[in-house]
């Protein structure tokens, strides 16, 4: 509604921020995007997310909401009537969607990140790549079950797991190029490869997916900062 004030603190490259933006697009909700710089934190960010001091933060009529998947669920609940439902309506399906969203963030993404910030293409990187692929194969099976033959994990439209996993797609491609490893293999994950193409070209998603070359540049900058901090 017009009387609502909505701000999103974020950055173009952050997969977590992209989640919130996809959800807002799905619901057709307008918002003000406030870009945080790399390595700097605005007063508003520190005040709005004092616990983690991380983006994204959604500020709805002055009230901050933190953590990307919590923001996605909040948007789904507040604008329930607008656009398709992001979480499944069935409690069991909803539990499964949340399960995979947690798996993706807690188990799978840290392995991908390891590849991106690796100093050298060593044995550890190769091992992380194997584990990332194994995770994708698990998600391939999950897709088969959740999608029930439809286009997305969420069925006919982009839903919770689609957003949780799809936001990382650009970073998977960046990791492949940065470390010279193959993670996306049509032989191993045929369904997910088709899904990724549909996801990236969905209306709510397409203009939010960063160019891979820009992500690589950004990833190298983050890697340099982390390595400098570690020495
Ligand atoms: N679990 C958080 C979420 O899902 O929102 C992760 C958010 C996160 O890692 N944000 C990064 C950040 O703000 C940007 S991609 N990093 C700055 C920092 O940690 O100081």
Coordinates of C-alpha atoms and ligand atoms in Angstrom, one line a residue:
X1 CA 0.0 0.0 0.0
X2 CA 1.1 3.6 -0.6
X3 CA 1.3 4.4 3.1
X4 CA 4.1 1.9 3.7
X5 CA 7.7 2.9 3.9
X6 CA 10.0 0.2 2.7
X7 CA 13.8 0.3 2.6
X8 CA 16.3 -2.5 1.8
X9 CA 19.9 -2.2 2.9
X10 CA 22.0 -4.2 0.5
X11 CA 24.6 -4.6 -2.2
X12 CA 24.2 -5.7 -5.8
X13 CA 26.6 -8.7 -5.4
X14 CA 25.2 -10.3 -2.2
X15 CA 23.2 -13.4 -2.9
X16 CA 21.4 -12.9 0.4
X17 CA 20.3 -9.4 -0.7
X18 CA 19.1 -10.8 -4.0
X19 CA 16.8 -13.2 -2.1
X20 CA 15.0 -10.3 -0.5
X21 CA 14.8 -8.5 -3.9
X22 CA 13.3 -11.5 -5.7
X23 CA 10.7 -11.9 -3.0
X24 CA 9.7 -8.2 -3.3
X25 CA 9.6 -8.5 -7.1
X26 CA 7.3 -11.6 -6.8
X27 CA 4.9 -9.6 -4.7
X28 CA 5.2 -6.5 -6.9
X29 CA 6.2 -4.4 -3.9
X30 CA 8.2 -1.2 -4.5
X31 CA 11.1 -0.2 -2.1
X32 CA 14.0 2.1 -1.7
X33 CA 17.4 0.3 -2.2
X34 CA 20.2 1.6 -0.1
X35 CA 23.6 0.3 -1.3
X36 CA 26.2 -0.5 1.4
X37 CA 29.8 -0.2 0.3
X38 CA 32.2 -3.1 0.5
X39 CA 34.0 -3.1 3.8
X40 CA 32.0 -0.1 5.2
X41 CA 28.9 -0.1 7.2
X42 CA 26.4 2.7 7.4
X43 CA 25.0 4.1 10.7
X44 CA 21.6 2.8 9.6
X45 CA 23.0 -0.7 9.1
X46 CA 24.8 -0.8 12.5
X47 CA 21.6 0.5 14.2
X48 CA 19.3 -1.8 12.3
X49 CA 21.3 -5.1 12.6
X50 CA 23.4 -4.6 15.8
X51 CA 23.7 -8.4 16.3
X52 CA 25.3 -9.4 12.9
X53 CA 25.9 -6.0 11.3
X54 CA 25.2 -7.7 8.0
X55 CA 23.1 -7.1 4.9
X56 CA 20.3 -7.5 3.9
X57 CA 18.1 -5.6 6.3
X58 CA 14.5 -4.8 5.3
X59 CA 13.1 -1.8 7.1
X60 CA 9.4 -1.7 7.1
X61 CA 7.8 1.5 8.5
X62 CA 10.9 2.0 10.6
X63 CA 11.1 -1.6 11.9
X64 CA 14.1 -3.7 10.9
X65 CA 14.0 -7.3 9.8
X66 CA 17.3 -9.2 9.5
X67 CA 18.4 -12.5 7.9
X68 CA 17.6 -13.1 4.3
X69 CA 15.3 -16.1 4.5
X70 CA 13.5 -14.6 7.5
X71 CA 13.0 -11.5 5.3
X72 CA 11.7 -13.6 2.4
X73 CA 9.1 -15.3 4.8
X74 CA 8.2 -11.9 6.2
X75 CA 7.5 -10.5 2.8
X76 CA 5.4 -13.6 1.9
X77 CA 3.3 -13.2 5.0
X78 CA 2.8 -9.4 4.9
X79 CA 2.0 -9.3 1.2
X80 CA 0.2 -12.7 1.3
X81 CA -2.5 -11.6 -1.1
X82 CA -0.1 -10.1 -3.7
X83 CA 1.5 -12.4 -6.2
X84 CA 2.1 -16.1 -5.8
X85 CA 2.8 -17.7 -2.4
X86 CA 6.5 -18.2 -1.7
X87 CA 6.2 -20.8 1.0
X88 CA 4.1 -23.8 0.3
X89 CA 0.6 -23.8 1.9
X90 CA 0.9 -27.4 3.1
X91 CA 2.7 -27.6 6.5
X92 CA 4.7 -30.7 5.5
X93 CA 5.8 -29.1 2.2
X94 CA 6.6 -25.9 4.1
X95 CA 8.8 -27.8 6.6
X96 CA 10.6 -29.5 3.7
X97 CA 11.2 -26.1 2.0
X98 CA 12.7 -24.7 5.2
X99 CA 14.8 -27.8 5.6
X100 CA 16.5 -27.4 2.3
X101 CA 16.9 -23.6 2.7
X102 CA 18.8 -24.3 5.9
X103 CA 20.9 -27.1 4.3
X104 CA 21.8 -24.8 1.4
X105 CA 23.1 -22.1 3.8
X106 CA 24.6 -24.2 6.5
X107 CA 26.2 -27.1 4.6
X108 CA 26.4 -26.3 0.9
X109 CA 27.2 -22.6 0.5
X110 CA 30.2 -22.6 2.9
X111 CA 31.9 -25.2 0.6
X112 CA 31.3 -23.0 -2.4
X113 CA 32.6 -20.0 -0.6
X114 CA 35.8 -22.0 0.3
X115 CA 36.4 -22.3 -3.4
X116 CA 35.9 -18.6 -4.1
X117 CA 38.2 -17.4 -1.4
X118 CA 40.9 -20.1 -1.8
X119 CA 44.4 -18.7 -2.1
X120 CA 45.5 -21.5 -4.4
X121 CA 43.9 -24.3 -6.5
X122 CA 45.1 -26.9 -4.1
X123 CA 43.9 -30.2 -2.9
X124 CA 41.5 -28.5 -0.4
X125 CA 39.8 -26.7 -3.3
X126 CA 39.4 -29.9 -5.3
X127 CA 37.9 -31.6 -2.3
X128 CA 35.5 -28.7 -1.7
X129 CA 34.5 -28.9 -5.4
X130 CA 33.7 -32.6 -5.0
X131 CA 31.5 -31.8 -2.0
X132 CA 29.7 -28.9 -3.8
X133 CA 28.9 -31.3 -6.6
X134 CA 27.7 -34.0 -4.2
X135 CA 25.4 -31.3 -2.6
X136 CA 24.0 -30.3 -6.0
X137 CA 23.2 -34.0 -6.6
X138 CA 21.2 -34.1 -3.4
X139 CA 19.4 -31.0 -4.5
X140 CA 18.8 -32.6 -7.9
X141 CA 16.9 -35.4 -6.0
X142 CA 15.1 -32.8 -3.9
X143 CA 14.0 -30.9 -7.0
X144 CA 12.5 -34.0 -8.5
X145 CA 10.4 -34.6 -5.4
X146 CA 9.5 -31.0 -4.6
X147 CA 8.7 -29.8 -8.2
X148 CA 6.5 -32.8 -9.0
X149 CA 7.3 -32.4 -12.7
X150 CA 6.7 -28.6 -12.7
X151 CA 9.2 -25.9 -13.5
X152 CA 10.3 -24.9 -10.0
X153 CA 11.0 -26.4 -6.6
X154 CA 7.9 -24.3 -5.6
X155 CA 5.8 -25.8 -8.4
X156 CA 4.5 -23.4 -11.1
X157 CA 6.2 -20.4 -9.7
X158 CA 9.4 -19.4 -7.9
X159 CA 9.3 -20.4 -4.2
X160 CA 11.3 -20.7 -1.1
X161 CA 13.9 -23.2 -2.2
X162 CA 14.2 -21.6 -5.6
X163 CA 15.1 -18.4 -4.0
X164 CA 17.4 -20.0 -1.4
X165 CA 19.5 -21.8 -4.0
X166 CA 19.0 -19.7 -7.1
X167 CA 20.5 -16.6 -5.5
X168 CA 23.9 -18.4 -5.6
X169 CA 23.8 -19.4 -9.2
X170 CA 26.0 -16.5 -10.4
X171 CA 28.5 -17.3 -7.7
X172 CA 28.6 -21.0 -8.7
X173 CA 29.6 -19.9 -12.2
X174 CA 32.1 -17.4 -10.7
X175 CA 33.7 -20.2 -8.6
X176 CA 34.0 -22.4 -11.6
X177 CA 36.0 -19.8 -13.5
X178 CA 38.0 -18.5 -10.5
X179 CA 39.2 -22.0 -9.5
X180 CA 39.1 -23.7 -12.9
X181 CA 36.7 -26.5 -11.6
X182 CA 33.6 -27.8 -13.2
X183 CA 30.6 -27.7 -10.8
X184 CA 27.7 -27.5 -13.2
X185 CA 27.6 -30.8 -15.2
X186 CA 24.5 -31.6 -17.3
X187 CA 25.4 -35.3 -16.9
X188 CA 25.2 -35.2 -13.1
X189 CA 22.5 -32.6 -12.5
X190 CA 20.3 -32.5 -15.7
X191 CA 17.1 -31.3 -13.9
X192 CA 18.9 -28.6 -11.9
X193 CA 20.5 -27.3 -15.1
X194 CA 17.1 -26.9 -16.7
X195 CA 15.8 -25.4 -13.5
X196 CA 18.6 -22.8 -13.3
X197 CA 17.9 -21.6 -16.8
X198 CA 14.2 -21.1 -16.0
X199 CA 15.0 -19.5 -12.7
X200 CA 17.4 -17.0 -14.1
X201 CA 15.0 -15.9 -16.9
X202 CA 12.0 -15.6 -14.6
X203 CA 10.5 -12.1 -14.5
X204 CA 11.1 -11.5 -10.8
X205 CA 14.7 -12.7 -11.1
X206 CA 16.3 -11.8 -14.5
X207 CA 17.4 -8.2 -13.9
X208 CA 18.8 -9.1 -10.4
X209 CA 21.3 -11.7 -11.5
X210 CA 24.7 -10.1 -11.6
X211 CA 27.1 -10.7 -14.5
X212 CA 29.5 -13.4 -13.8
X213 CA 32.6 -11.4 -14.7
X214 CA 31.5 -8.6 -12.3
X215 CA 31.1 -11.3 -9.6
X216 CA 34.6 -12.7 -10.3
X217 CA 36.1 -9.2 -10.0
X218 CA 34.2 -8.7 -6.7
X219 CA 35.2 -12.1 -5.5
X220 CA 38.8 -11.4 -6.1
X221 CA 38.5 -8.2 -4.1
X222 CA 36.8 -10.0 -1.2
X223 CA 39.5 -12.7 -1.3
X224 CA 42.3 -10.1 -1.2
X225 CA 40.7 -8.4 1.8
X226 CA 40.3 -11.7 3.7
X227 CA 43.9 -12.7 2.9
X228 CA 45.2 -9.3 4.0
X229 CA 43.3 -9.6 7.2
X230 CA 44.6 -13.1 7.9
X231 CA 48.3 -12.2 7.6
Ligands
LIG1 N1 22.8 -15.3 7.2 C1 22.8 -14.0 6.6 C2 21.5 -13.8 5.8 O1 21.0 -14.8 5.3 O2 21.0 -12.7 5.6 C3 24.1 -13.8 5.8 C4 24.2 -12.3 5.4 C5 25.6 -12.0 4.9 O3 26.5 -12.9 5.0 N2 25.8 -10.8 4.4 C6 27.1 -10.4 4.0 C7 27.6 -9.2 4.9 O4 26.9 -8.4 5.3 C8 27.1 -9.8 2.6 S1 26.9 -11.1 1.4 N3 28.9 -9.2 5.2 C9 29.5 -8.1 5.9 C10 30.0 -8.6 7.2 O5 29.8 -9.8 7.6 O6 30.6 -7.8 7.9

